[in-house]
Amino acid sequence: MDKFTQAFKEFAVEKRVDLLGFAPIERFDGVPAKHHPKSIFPETKTVIVLGKRITRGTLRGVEEGTQFDIYGQYGLSWLSDRMLAITTIAVATYLEDNRWEAVPLQDLPPQIPPSGVPVKPELPAPNVMVDAKDAAVRAGVGEIGYCGELLTPQYGPRQRLQMILTDAPFAASPILEKPVCDKCKQCAKTCPLGAFASGKEKAVTVCGKSMAVAEVDYAICRRCQNGARPNPYHGAGLPDRLGALCVRSCVDHLERSNRVENCFSNEFRKRPAWQCDIIGRPSLQQSV
Ligand code: SF4
Ligand code: SF4
């Protein structure tokens, strides 16, 4: 590893970056202009993907069904838009102190439609949205699991991401080879509303990495009262499911089966999971 990359990584760790990966811009070949990093910064050489974990304790109130705002702030709103954003800009300033331009990017939903007109004939309409989950796969940070969420070897589905586009030519991080998801389908089995009911799956291939992803009925997830939340940025975006029963079941499964590095002295799910039906009536889930 060259000295600059080493120093950059050390700085990032000091700033409590939990996840870090480097995708050379060539790994985005074939991505449409409306989602391509070069549409924002044509000189981009590297897309840096960085993330902070959602601490497991942040999910506790939702798992017990007694406190949902802890997750709403420390797992979603504050974590993304305050804590991680501060970390991202700190890392960006490090790059700019070293004469490399650094464009910080939030994890905004790629489903957001354009809100303006192209300012030149060859350009896409603003705003270009780079898909952070997709970029994380290209940067070797993780994979798309069967549940449709990003899984990392360190934290499973427990993280928030942002990106930095830079003209600094970092060495590429290897694409993740060893799968995190074992297709146990606990996410599907524990969904009380049948969002996985079609049983269909599709192969998503990114940079030659093929991942089996379930067909999820997100219209059902939008009505889910099992810890899911509306997309915090735009109504067109997919709902946030990282605190939902499906994804909490994934957290529990990945820890019990030793498939993630960040493990704990005590199991995550200690009692039968609560669930609510489509009109919000609660019951306890039989073990599945
Ligand atoms: S619960 Fe199992 S199948 Fe679903 S995403 Fe997690 S590991 Fe994959
Ligand atoms: S968010 Fe709710 S409805 Fe959607 S898959 Fe998860 S548990 Fe099921």
PDB file of C-alpha atoms and ligand atoms in Angstrom:
ATOM      1  CA  MET A   1       0.000   0.000   0.000  1.00  0.00           C
ATOM      2  CA  ASP A   2       1.373   3.441  -0.884  1.00  0.00           C
ATOM      3  CA  LYS A   3       2.116   5.932   1.907  1.00  0.00           C
ATOM      4  CA  PHE A   4      -0.767   8.275   1.067  1.00  0.00           C
ATOM      5  CA  THR A   5      -3.351   5.462   1.108  1.00  0.00           C
ATOM      6  CA  GLN A   6      -1.946   4.231   4.412  1.00  0.00           C
ATOM      7  CA  ALA A   7      -2.082   7.706   5.948  1.00  0.00           C
ATOM      8  CA  PHE A   8      -5.601   8.253   4.583  1.00  0.00           C
ATOM      9  CA  LYS A   9      -6.844   4.985   6.068  1.00  0.00           C
ATOM     10  CA  GLU A  10      -5.294   5.799   9.421  1.00  0.00           C
ATOM     11  CA  PHE A  11      -6.985   9.208   9.392  1.00  0.00           C
ATOM     12  CA  ALA A  12     -10.329   7.589   8.545  1.00  0.00           C
ATOM     13  CA  VAL A  13     -10.012   5.089  11.400  1.00  0.00           C
ATOM     14  CA  GLU A  14      -9.116   7.913  13.772  1.00  0.00           C
ATOM     15  CA  LYS A  15     -12.363   9.620  12.698  1.00  0.00           C
ATOM     16  CA  ARG A  16     -14.287   6.419  13.540  1.00  0.00           C
ATOM     17  CA  VAL A  17     -15.007   5.372   9.975  1.00  0.00           C
ATOM     18  CA  ASP A  18     -16.155   1.756  10.389  1.00  0.00           C
ATOM     19  CA  LEU A  19     -16.308   0.770   6.715  1.00  0.00           C
ATOM     20  CA  LEU A  20     -14.092   1.968   3.873  1.00  0.00           C
ATOM     21  CA  GLY A  21     -13.652   0.894   0.266  1.00  0.00           C
ATOM     22  CA  PHE A  22     -12.173   2.301  -2.947  1.00  0.00           C
ATOM     23  CA  ALA A  23     -13.803   1.742  -6.339  1.00  0.00           C
ATOM     24  CA  PRO A  24     -11.842   2.893  -9.379  1.00  0.00           C
ATOM     25  CA  ILE A  25     -14.155   4.799 -11.690  1.00  0.00           C
ATOM     26  CA  GLU A  26     -13.802   2.101 -14.371  1.00  0.00           C
ATOM     27  CA  ARG A  27     -15.933  -0.138 -12.138  1.00  0.00           C
ATOM     28  CA  PHE A  28     -18.870   2.156 -12.984  1.00  0.00           C
ATOM     29  CA  ASP A  29     -18.641   1.485 -16.727  1.00  0.00           C
ATOM     30  CA  GLY A  30     -22.152   0.822 -18.007  1.00  0.00           C
ATOM     31  CA  VAL A  31     -23.903   2.760 -15.234  1.00  0.00           C
ATOM     32  CA  PRO A  32     -26.430   5.188 -16.820  1.00  0.00           C
ATOM     33  CA  ALA A  33     -25.424   8.868 -16.851  1.00  0.00           C
ATOM     34  CA  LYS A  34     -28.265   9.778 -14.470  1.00  0.00           C
ATOM     35  CA  HIS A  35     -26.584   7.602 -11.807  1.00  0.00           C
ATOM     36  CA  HIS A  36     -22.927   7.901 -12.848  1.00  0.00           C
ATOM     37  CA  PRO A  37     -20.380   9.587 -10.557  1.00  0.00           C
ATOM     38  CA  LYS A  38     -18.682  11.230 -13.562  1.00  0.00           C
ATOM     39  CA  SER A  39     -21.903  13.093 -14.340  1.00  0.00           C
ATOM     40  CA  ILE A  40     -21.243  14.977 -11.085  1.00  0.00           C
ATOM     41  CA  PHE A  41     -17.432  15.149 -11.189  1.00  0.00           C
ATOM     42  CA  PRO A  42     -16.051  14.227 -14.634  1.00  0.00           C
ATOM     43  CA  GLU A  43     -12.481  13.900 -13.312  1.00  0.00           C
ATOM     44  CA  THR A  44     -13.430  11.263 -10.732  1.00  0.00           C
ATOM     45  CA  LYS A  45     -10.746   8.600 -10.451  1.00  0.00           C
ATOM     46  CA  THR A  46     -12.003   6.889  -7.295  1.00  0.00           C
ATOM     47  CA  VAL A  47     -15.343   6.523  -5.570  1.00  0.00           C
ATOM     48  CA  ILE A  48     -14.686   6.162  -1.857  1.00  0.00           C
ATOM     49  CA  VAL A  49     -17.465   4.457   0.072  1.00  0.00           C
ATOM     50  CA  LEU A  50     -17.408   5.004   3.806  1.00  0.00           C
ATOM     51  CA  GLY A  51     -19.781   3.960   6.518  1.00  0.00           C
ATOM     52  CA  LYS A  52     -20.589   3.923  10.174  1.00  0.00           C
ATOM     53  CA  ARG A  53     -22.174   0.986  11.927  1.00  0.00           C
ATOM     54  CA  ILE A  54     -25.639   1.114  13.449  1.00  0.00           C
ATOM     55  CA  THR A  55     -24.759   0.003  16.949  1.00  0.00           C
ATOM     56  CA  ARG A  56     -26.686  -3.100  17.942  1.00  0.00           C
ATOM     57  CA  GLY A  57     -28.049  -1.328  21.005  1.00  0.00           C
ATOM     58  CA  THR A  58     -29.649   1.215  18.710  1.00  0.00           C
ATOM     59  CA  LEU A  59     -31.983  -1.566  17.546  1.00  0.00           C
ATOM     60  CA  ARG A  60     -32.886  -2.672  21.075  1.00  0.00           C
ATOM     61  CA  GLY A  61     -35.912  -0.444  21.606  1.00  0.00           C
ATOM     62  CA  VAL A  62     -37.413  -1.558  18.291  1.00  0.00           C
ATOM     63  CA  GLU A  63     -36.616  -5.215  18.965  1.00  0.00           C
ATOM     64  CA  GLU A  64     -38.428  -4.997  22.317  1.00  0.00           C
ATOM     65  CA  GLY A  65     -41.205  -2.870  20.785  1.00  0.00           C
ATOM     66  CA  THR A  66     -40.920  -0.193  23.458  1.00  0.00           C
ATOM     67  CA  GLN A  67     -38.817   2.655  22.013  1.00  0.00           C
ATOM     68  CA  PHE A  68     -38.689   3.482  18.318  1.00  0.00           C
ATOM     69  CA  ASP A  69     -37.122   6.943  18.365  1.00  0.00           C
ATOM     70  CA  ILE A  70     -33.667   5.712  19.446  1.00  0.00           C
ATOM     71  CA  TYR A  71     -33.393   3.941  16.098  1.00  0.00           C
ATOM     72  CA  GLY A  72     -35.010   6.874  14.291  1.00  0.00           C
ATOM     73  CA  GLN A  73     -32.224   9.169  15.505  1.00  0.00           C
ATOM     74  CA  TYR A  74     -29.085   7.106  16.248  1.00  0.00           C
ATOM     75  CA  GLY A  75     -29.792   4.561  13.513  1.00  0.00           C
ATOM     76  CA  LEU A  76     -31.178   6.767  10.810  1.00  0.00           C
ATOM     77  CA  SER A  77     -31.531  10.534  10.967  1.00  0.00           C
ATOM     78  CA  TRP A  78     -28.685  11.643  13.238  1.00  0.00           C
ATOM     79  CA  LEU A  79     -26.421   8.782  12.232  1.00  0.00           C
ATOM     80  CA  SER A  80     -26.651   9.616   8.535  1.00  0.00           C
ATOM     81  CA  ASP A  81     -27.123  13.347   8.504  1.00  0.00           C
ATOM     82  CA  ARG A  82     -25.060  14.346  11.516  1.00  0.00           C
ATOM     83  CA  MET A  83     -22.531  11.786  12.738  1.00  0.00           C
ATOM     84  CA  LEU A  84     -21.641  10.205   9.399  1.00  0.00           C
ATOM     85  CA  ALA A  85     -21.908  13.496   7.513  1.00  0.00           C
ATOM     86  CA  ILE A  86     -19.392  15.078   9.915  1.00  0.00           C
ATOM     87  CA  THR A  87     -17.087  12.092   9.412  1.00  0.00           C
ATOM     88  CA  THR A  88     -17.458  12.295   5.629  1.00  0.00           C
ATOM     89  CA  ILE A  89     -16.579  15.970   5.491  1.00  0.00           C
ATOM     90  CA  ALA A  90     -13.616  15.420   7.812  1.00  0.00           C
ATOM     91  CA  VAL A  91     -12.275  12.773   5.445  1.00  0.00           C
ATOM     92  CA  ALA A  92     -13.005  15.029   2.458  1.00  0.00           C
ATOM     93  CA  THR A  93     -11.031  17.871   4.015  1.00  0.00           C
ATOM     94  CA  TYR A  94      -8.102  15.502   4.504  1.00  0.00           C
ATOM     95  CA  LEU A  95      -8.123  14.841   0.771  1.00  0.00           C
ATOM     96  CA  GLU A  96      -8.380  18.526  -0.078  1.00  0.00           C
ATOM     97  CA  ASP A  97      -5.530  19.338   2.348  1.00  0.00           C
ATOM     98  CA  ASN A  98      -3.522  17.010   0.132  1.00  0.00           C
ATOM     99  CA  ARG A  99      -4.546  18.743  -3.128  1.00  0.00           C
ATOM    100  CA  TRP A 100      -7.197  16.230  -4.210  1.00  0.00           C
ATOM    101  CA  GLU A 101     -10.733  17.445  -4.844  1.00  0.00           C
ATOM    102  CA  ALA A 102     -13.344  15.590  -2.779  1.00  0.00           C
ATOM    103  CA  VAL A 103     -17.085  15.612  -3.517  1.00  0.00           C
ATOM    104  CA  PRO A 104     -19.114  14.388  -0.512  1.00  0.00           C
ATOM    105  CA  LEU A 105     -22.288  12.491  -1.382  1.00  0.00           C
ATOM    106  CA  GLN A 106     -25.180  11.428   0.812  1.00  0.00           C
ATOM    107  CA  ASP A 107     -26.908   8.089   0.409  1.00  0.00           C
ATOM    108  CA  LEU A 108     -29.916   9.540  -1.415  1.00  0.00           C
ATOM    109  CA  PRO A 109     -32.417   7.177  -3.028  1.00  0.00           C
ATOM    110  CA  PRO A 110     -31.607   6.527  -6.688  1.00  0.00           C
ATOM    111  CA  GLN A 111     -35.365   6.407  -7.335  1.00  0.00           C
ATOM    112  CA  ILE A 112     -35.647  10.192  -6.878  1.00  0.00           C
ATOM    113  CA  PRO A 113     -36.709  11.612 -10.260  1.00  0.00           C
ATOM    114  CA  PRO A 114     -34.879  14.557 -11.884  1.00  0.00           C
ATOM    115  CA  SER A 115     -35.919  17.946 -10.577  1.00  0.00           C
ATOM    116  CA  GLY A 116     -34.524  20.179 -13.326  1.00  0.00           C
ATOM    117  CA  VAL A 117     -33.576  20.313 -17.012  1.00  0.00           C
ATOM    118  CA  PRO A 118     -30.237  19.370 -18.627  1.00  0.00           C
ATOM    119  CA  VAL A 119     -28.046  22.464 -18.798  1.00  0.00           C
ATOM    120  CA  LYS A 120     -26.097  21.090 -21.791  1.00  0.00           C
ATOM    121  CA  PRO A 121     -27.389  18.685 -24.452  1.00  0.00           C
ATOM    122  CA  GLU A 122     -24.995  15.902 -23.466  1.00  0.00           C
ATOM    123  CA  LEU A 123     -25.716  16.069 -19.724  1.00  0.00           C
ATOM    124  CA  PRO A 124     -28.399  14.299 -17.688  1.00  0.00           C
ATOM    125  CA  ALA A 125     -30.989  16.385 -15.874  1.00  0.00           C
ATOM    126  CA  PRO A 126     -30.175  17.300 -12.291  1.00  0.00           C
ATOM    127  CA  ASN A 127     -30.047  15.888  -9.724  1.00  0.00           C
ATOM    128  CA  VAL A 128     -27.857  12.901 -10.565  1.00  0.00           C
ATOM    129  CA  MET A 129     -28.253  10.235  -7.868  1.00  0.00           C
ATOM    130  CA  VAL A 130     -25.432   7.754  -7.284  1.00  0.00           C
ATOM    131  CA  ASP A 131     -26.722   4.506  -5.765  1.00  0.00           C
ATOM    132  CA  ALA A 132     -24.748   4.036  -2.519  1.00  0.00           C
ATOM    133  CA  LYS A 133     -25.593   0.326  -2.065  1.00  0.00           C
ATOM    134  CA  ASP A 134     -24.464  -0.383  -5.604  1.00  0.00           C
ATOM    135  CA  ALA A 135     -21.313   1.715  -5.080  1.00  0.00           C
ATOM    136  CA  ALA A 136     -20.569  -0.232  -1.890  1.00  0.00           C
ATOM    137  CA  VAL A 137     -20.516  -3.479  -3.875  1.00  0.00           C
ATOM    138  CA  ARG A 138     -18.243  -1.858  -6.490  1.00  0.00           C
ATOM    139  CA  ALA A 139     -15.942  -0.670  -3.672  1.00  0.00           C
ATOM    140  CA  GLY A 140     -15.734  -4.121  -2.084  1.00  0.00           C
ATOM    141  CA  VAL A 141     -17.525  -3.009   1.080  1.00  0.00           C
ATOM    142  CA  GLY A 142     -20.333  -5.552   0.926  1.00  0.00           C
ATOM    143  CA  GLU A 143     -22.985  -7.414  -1.042  1.00  0.00           C
ATOM    144  CA  ILE A 144     -26.706  -7.149  -1.651  1.00  0.00           C
ATOM    145  CA  GLY A 145     -28.291  -9.859   0.503  1.00  0.00           C
ATOM    146  CA  TYR A 146     -31.382 -11.917  -0.278  1.00  0.00           C
ATOM    147  CA  CYS A 147     -33.416  -9.381   1.737  1.00  0.00           C
ATOM    148  CA  GLY A 148     -32.384  -6.622  -0.674  1.00  0.00           C
ATOM    149  CA  GLU A 149     -30.238  -4.702   1.810  1.00  0.00           C
ATOM    150  CA  LEU A 150     -26.478  -4.234   1.854  1.00  0.00           C
ATOM    151  CA  LEU A 151     -24.711  -6.798   4.034  1.00  0.00           C
ATOM    152  CA  THR A 152     -21.107  -6.381   5.160  1.00  0.00           C
ATOM    153  CA  PRO A 153     -18.805  -8.994   6.708  1.00  0.00           C
ATOM    154  CA  GLN A 154     -18.362  -6.724   9.721  1.00  0.00           C
ATOM    155  CA  TYR A 155     -21.942  -5.747  10.601  1.00  0.00           C
ATOM    156  CA  GLY A 156     -24.372  -7.605   8.337  1.00  0.00           C
ATOM    157  CA  PRO A 157     -27.133  -5.072   7.558  1.00  0.00           C
ATOM    158  CA  ARG A 158     -26.232  -2.643  10.384  1.00  0.00           C
ATOM    159  CA  GLN A 159     -24.656   0.386   8.681  1.00  0.00           C
ATOM    160  CA  ARG A 160     -25.176   3.735   6.996  1.00  0.00           C
ATOM    161  CA  LEU A 161     -23.097   4.811   4.032  1.00  0.00           C
ATOM    162  CA  GLN A 162     -21.908   7.915   2.272  1.00  0.00           C
ATOM    163  CA  MET A 163     -19.504   8.447  -0.627  1.00  0.00           C
ATOM    164  CA  ILE A 164     -16.702  10.748  -1.711  1.00  0.00           C
ATOM    165  CA  LEU A 165     -15.844  11.261  -5.376  1.00  0.00           C
ATOM    166  CA  THR A 166     -12.227  12.214  -5.811  1.00  0.00           C
ATOM    167  CA  ASP A 167      -9.580  12.696  -8.480  1.00  0.00           C
ATOM    168  CA  ALA A 168      -7.112  10.915  -6.182  1.00  0.00           C
ATOM    169  CA  PRO A 169      -6.080   7.602  -7.776  1.00  0.00           C
ATOM    170  CA  PHE A 170      -6.375   5.137  -4.884  1.00  0.00           C
ATOM    171  CA  ALA A 171      -5.667   1.444  -5.407  1.00  0.00           C
ATOM    172  CA  ALA A 172      -8.857  -0.597  -5.831  1.00  0.00           C
ATOM    173  CA  SER A 173     -10.317  -2.541  -2.932  1.00  0.00           C
ATOM    174  CA  PRO A 174     -11.005  -6.154  -3.916  1.00  0.00           C
ATOM    175  CA  ILE A 175     -14.628  -7.037  -4.659  1.00  0.00           C
ATOM    176  CA  LEU A 176     -16.026  -9.038  -1.746  1.00  0.00           C
ATOM    177  CA  GLU A 177     -15.756 -12.726  -2.597  1.00  0.00           C
ATOM    178  CA  LYS A 178     -16.953 -14.636   0.458  1.00  0.00           C
ATOM    179  CA  PRO A 179     -20.753 -14.349   0.776  1.00  0.00           C
ATOM    180  CA  VAL A 180     -22.284 -12.932   3.944  1.00  0.00           C
ATOM    181  CA  CYS A 181     -25.858 -14.013   3.131  1.00  0.00           C
ATOM    182  CA  ASP A 182     -26.371 -17.773   3.308  1.00  0.00           C
ATOM    183  CA  LYS A 183     -29.922 -17.581   1.923  1.00  0.00           C
ATOM    184  CA  CYS A 184     -31.412 -18.828   5.175  1.00  0.00           C
ATOM    185  CA  LYS A 185     -34.543 -16.793   4.250  1.00  0.00           C
ATOM    186  CA  GLN A 186     -35.209 -15.812   7.865  1.00  0.00           C
ATOM    187  CA  CYS A 187     -35.947 -12.322   6.528  1.00  0.00           C
ATOM    188  CA  ALA A 188     -38.744 -13.741   4.365  1.00  0.00           C
ATOM    189  CA  LYS A 189     -40.030 -16.243   6.935  1.00  0.00           C
ATOM    190  CA  THR A 190     -40.361 -13.635   9.681  1.00  0.00           C
ATOM    191  CA  CYS A 191     -42.051 -10.971   7.527  1.00  0.00           C
ATOM    192  CA  PRO A 192     -45.590 -10.974   8.932  1.00  0.00           C
ATOM    193  CA  LEU A 193     -47.100  -9.233   5.922  1.00  0.00           C
ATOM    194  CA  GLY A 194     -46.037 -11.477   3.059  1.00  0.00           C
ATOM    195  CA  ALA A 195     -43.792  -8.966   1.300  1.00  0.00           C
ATOM    196  CA  PHE A 196     -41.674 -11.878   0.049  1.00  0.00           C
ATOM    197  CA  ALA A 197     -44.733 -13.949  -0.875  1.00  0.00           C
ATOM    198  CA  SER A 198     -44.006 -14.237  -4.599  1.00  0.00           C
ATOM    199  CA  GLY A 199     -41.019 -16.413  -3.689  1.00  0.00           C
ATOM    200  CA  LYS A 200     -39.238 -15.071  -6.754  1.00  0.00           C
ATOM    201  CA  GLU A 201     -35.674 -13.899  -6.822  1.00  0.00           C
ATOM    202  CA  LYS A 202     -33.437 -12.239  -9.366  1.00  0.00           C
ATOM    203  CA  ALA A 203     -29.705 -12.361  -9.964  1.00  0.00           C
ATOM    204  CA  VAL A 204     -28.137  -8.925  -9.501  1.00  0.00           C
ATOM    205  CA  THR A 205     -24.683  -8.774 -11.061  1.00  0.00           C
ATOM    206  CA  VAL A 206     -22.304  -5.938 -10.200  1.00  0.00           C
ATOM    207  CA  CYS A 207     -18.670  -5.959 -11.383  1.00  0.00           C
ATOM    208  CA  GLY A 208     -18.984  -9.670 -12.138  1.00  0.00           C
ATOM    209  CA  LYS A 209     -20.322 -10.455  -8.662  1.00  0.00           C
ATOM    210  CA  SER A 210     -23.680 -12.194  -8.860  1.00  0.00           C
ATOM    211  CA  MET A 211     -26.107 -11.961  -5.936  1.00  0.00           C
ATOM    212  CA  ALA A 212     -29.512 -13.623  -5.519  1.00  0.00           C
ATOM    213  CA  VAL A 213     -31.977 -10.978  -4.331  1.00  0.00           C
ATOM    214  CA  ALA A 214     -35.604 -11.668  -3.410  1.00  0.00           C
ATOM    215  CA  GLU A 215     -38.490  -9.956  -5.114  1.00  0.00           C
ATOM    216  CA  VAL A 216     -39.909  -7.772  -2.342  1.00  0.00           C
ATOM    217  CA  ASP A 217     -43.279  -6.032  -2.558  1.00  0.00           C
ATOM    218  CA  TYR A 218     -42.210  -2.610  -1.320  1.00  0.00           C
ATOM    219  CA  ALA A 219     -45.811  -1.357  -1.467  1.00  0.00           C
ATOM    220  CA  ILE A 220     -46.412  -3.679   1.500  1.00  0.00           C
ATOM    221  CA  CYS A 221     -43.239  -2.490   3.252  1.00  0.00           C
ATOM    222  CA  ARG A 222     -44.476   1.093   2.965  1.00  0.00           C
ATOM    223  CA  ARG A 223     -47.458   0.117   5.169  1.00  0.00           C
ATOM    224  CA  CYS A 224     -45.427  -2.041   7.569  1.00  0.00           C
ATOM    225  CA  GLN A 225     -45.583  -1.196  11.290  1.00  0.00           C
ATOM    226  CA  ASN A 226     -42.889  -3.658  12.321  1.00  0.00           C
ATOM    227  CA  GLY A 227     -40.053  -1.151  12.525  1.00  0.00           C
ATOM    228  CA  ALA A 228     -40.022  -0.017   8.891  1.00  0.00           C
ATOM    229  CA  ARG A 229     -40.026   3.711   8.216  1.00  0.00           C
ATOM    230  CA  PRO A 230     -40.763   5.902   5.206  1.00  0.00           C
ATOM    231  CA  ASN A 231     -37.721   6.866   3.185  1.00  0.00           C
ATOM    232  CA  PRO A 232     -36.362   9.884   5.062  1.00  0.00           C
ATOM    233  CA  TYR A 233     -35.364  11.794   1.915  1.00  0.00           C
ATOM    234  CA  HIS A 234     -38.058  11.329  -0.715  1.00  0.00           C
ATOM    235  CA  GLY A 235     -41.387   9.600  -1.163  1.00  0.00           C
ATOM    236  CA  ALA A 236     -40.114   7.873  -4.291  1.00  0.00           C
ATOM    237  CA  GLY A 237     -37.335   6.182  -2.332  1.00  0.00           C
ATOM    238  CA  LEU A 238     -37.703   2.713  -0.880  1.00  0.00           C
ATOM    239  CA  PRO A 239     -38.793   2.544   2.759  1.00  0.00           C
ATOM    240  CA  ASP A 240     -36.117   2.181   5.409  1.00  0.00           C
ATOM    241  CA  ARG A 241     -36.157  -1.440   6.599  1.00  0.00           C
ATOM    242  CA  LEU A 242     -32.963  -1.637   8.680  1.00  0.00           C
ATOM    243  CA  GLY A 243     -35.010  -1.551  11.876  1.00  0.00           C
ATOM    244  CA  ALA A 244     -37.822  -3.740  10.519  1.00  0.00           C
ATOM    245  CA  LEU A 245     -38.566  -7.266  11.681  1.00  0.00           C
ATOM    246  CA  CYS A 246     -37.210  -8.833   8.480  1.00  0.00           C
ATOM    247  CA  VAL A 247     -33.804  -7.163   8.823  1.00  0.00           C
ATOM    248  CA  ARG A 248     -33.623  -7.579  12.623  1.00  0.00           C
ATOM    249  CA  SER A 249     -34.143 -11.284  12.003  1.00  0.00           C
ATOM    250  CA  CYS A 250     -31.189 -11.141   9.651  1.00  0.00           C
ATOM    251  CA  VAL A 251     -29.072  -9.455  12.343  1.00  0.00           C
ATOM    252  CA  ASP A 252     -29.957 -12.256  14.755  1.00  0.00           C
ATOM    253  CA  HIS A 253     -29.324 -15.010  12.224  1.00  0.00           C
ATOM    254  CA  LEU A 254     -25.947 -13.698  11.028  1.00  0.00           C
ATOM    255  CA  GLU A 255     -24.673 -13.415  14.602  1.00  0.00           C
ATOM    256  CA  ARG A 256     -25.927 -16.846  15.672  1.00  0.00           C
ATOM    257  CA  SER A 257     -24.318 -18.449  12.641  1.00  0.00           C
ATOM    258  CA  ASN A 258     -21.027 -16.577  13.111  1.00  0.00           C
ATOM    259  CA  ARG A 259     -21.265 -14.912   9.725  1.00  0.00           C
ATOM    260  CA  VAL A 260     -20.368 -11.410  10.940  1.00  0.00           C
ATOM    261  CA  GLU A 261     -17.293 -10.115  12.724  1.00  0.00           C
ATOM    262  CA  ASN A 262     -19.003  -7.758  15.197  1.00  0.00           C
ATOM    263  CA  CYS A 263     -20.434 -10.316  17.613  1.00  0.00           C
ATOM    264  CA  PHE A 264     -21.575 -10.015  21.231  1.00  0.00           C
ATOM    265  CA  SER A 265     -21.544 -11.854  24.555  1.00  0.00           C
ATOM    266  CA  ASN A 266     -25.339 -12.254  24.448  1.00  0.00           C
ATOM    267  CA  GLU A 267     -27.646 -13.075  21.568  1.00  0.00           C
ATOM    268  CA  PHE A 268     -29.615 -10.278  19.899  1.00  0.00           C
ATOM    269  CA  ARG A 269     -33.080 -11.869  19.969  1.00  0.00           C
ATOM    270  CA  LYS A 270     -33.755 -12.981  23.516  1.00  0.00           C
ATOM    271  CA  ARG A 271     -37.548 -13.278  23.425  1.00  0.00           C
ATOM    272  CA  PRO A 272     -40.137 -14.179  20.770  1.00  0.00           C
ATOM    273  CA  ALA A 273     -40.387 -11.327  18.301  1.00  0.00           C
ATOM    274  CA  TRP A 274     -43.456  -9.099  18.337  1.00  0.00           C
ATOM    275  CA  GLN A 275     -45.246  -8.480  15.070  1.00  0.00           C
ATOM    276  CA  CYS A 276     -48.092  -6.295  13.846  1.00  0.00           C
ATOM    277  CA  ASP A 277     -50.492  -7.180  11.089  1.00  0.00           C
ATOM    278  CA  ILE A 278     -51.356  -4.787   8.275  1.00  0.00           C
ATOM    279  CA  ILE A 279     -53.744  -2.785  10.468  1.00  0.00           C
ATOM    280  CA  GLY A 280     -51.342  -2.654  13.388  1.00  0.00           C
ATOM    281  CA  ARG A 281     -52.724  -5.411  15.655  1.00  0.00           C
ATOM    282  CA  PRO A 282     -49.850  -6.884  17.695  1.00  0.00           C
ATOM    283  CA  SER A 283     -49.112 -10.531  18.442  1.00  0.00           C
ATOM    284  CA  LEU A 284     -46.087 -12.664  19.241  1.00  0.00           C
ATOM    285  CA  GLN A 285     -44.308 -14.508  16.522  1.00  0.00           C
ATOM    286  CA  GLN A 286     -44.032 -18.273  16.852  1.00  0.00           C
ATOM    287  CA  SER A 287     -40.419 -19.359  16.378  1.00  0.00           C
ATOM    288  CA  VAL A 288     -39.726 -19.717  12.679  1.00  0.00           C
TER     289      VAL A 288
HETATM  290  S1  SF4 B   1     -31.952 -13.338   6.749  1.00  0.00           S
HETATM  291 FE1  SF4 B   1     -30.735 -14.935   5.729  1.00  0.00          FE
HETATM  292  S2  SF4 B   1     -31.477 -14.909   3.597  1.00  0.00           S
HETATM  293 FE2  SF4 B   1     -32.179 -13.018   4.532  1.00  0.00          FE
HETATM  294  S3  SF4 B   1     -30.575 -11.554   3.952  1.00  0.00           S
HETATM  295 FE3  SF4 B   1     -30.084 -12.336   6.014  1.00  0.00          FE
HETATM  296  S4  SF4 B   1     -28.688 -14.057   5.655  1.00  0.00           S
HETATM  297 FE4  SF4 B   1     -29.684 -13.581   3.706  1.00  0.00          FE
HETATM  298  S1  SF4 B   2     -40.376  -4.074   6.030  1.00  0.00           S
HETATM  299 FE1  SF4 B   2     -42.088  -5.115   7.015  1.00  0.00          FE
HETATM  300  S2  SF4 B   2     -43.385  -5.782   5.303  1.00  0.00           S
HETATM  301 FE2  SF4 B   2     -41.387  -5.247   4.458  1.00  0.00          FE
HETATM  302  S3  SF4 B   2     -40.277  -7.196   4.373  1.00  0.00           S
HETATM  303 FE3  SF4 B   2     -39.758  -6.189   6.317  1.00  0.00          FE
HETATM  304  S4  SF4 B   2     -41.194  -6.977   7.846  1.00  0.00           S
HETATM  305 FE4  SF4 B   2     -42.011  -7.460   5.815  1.00  0.00          FE
END
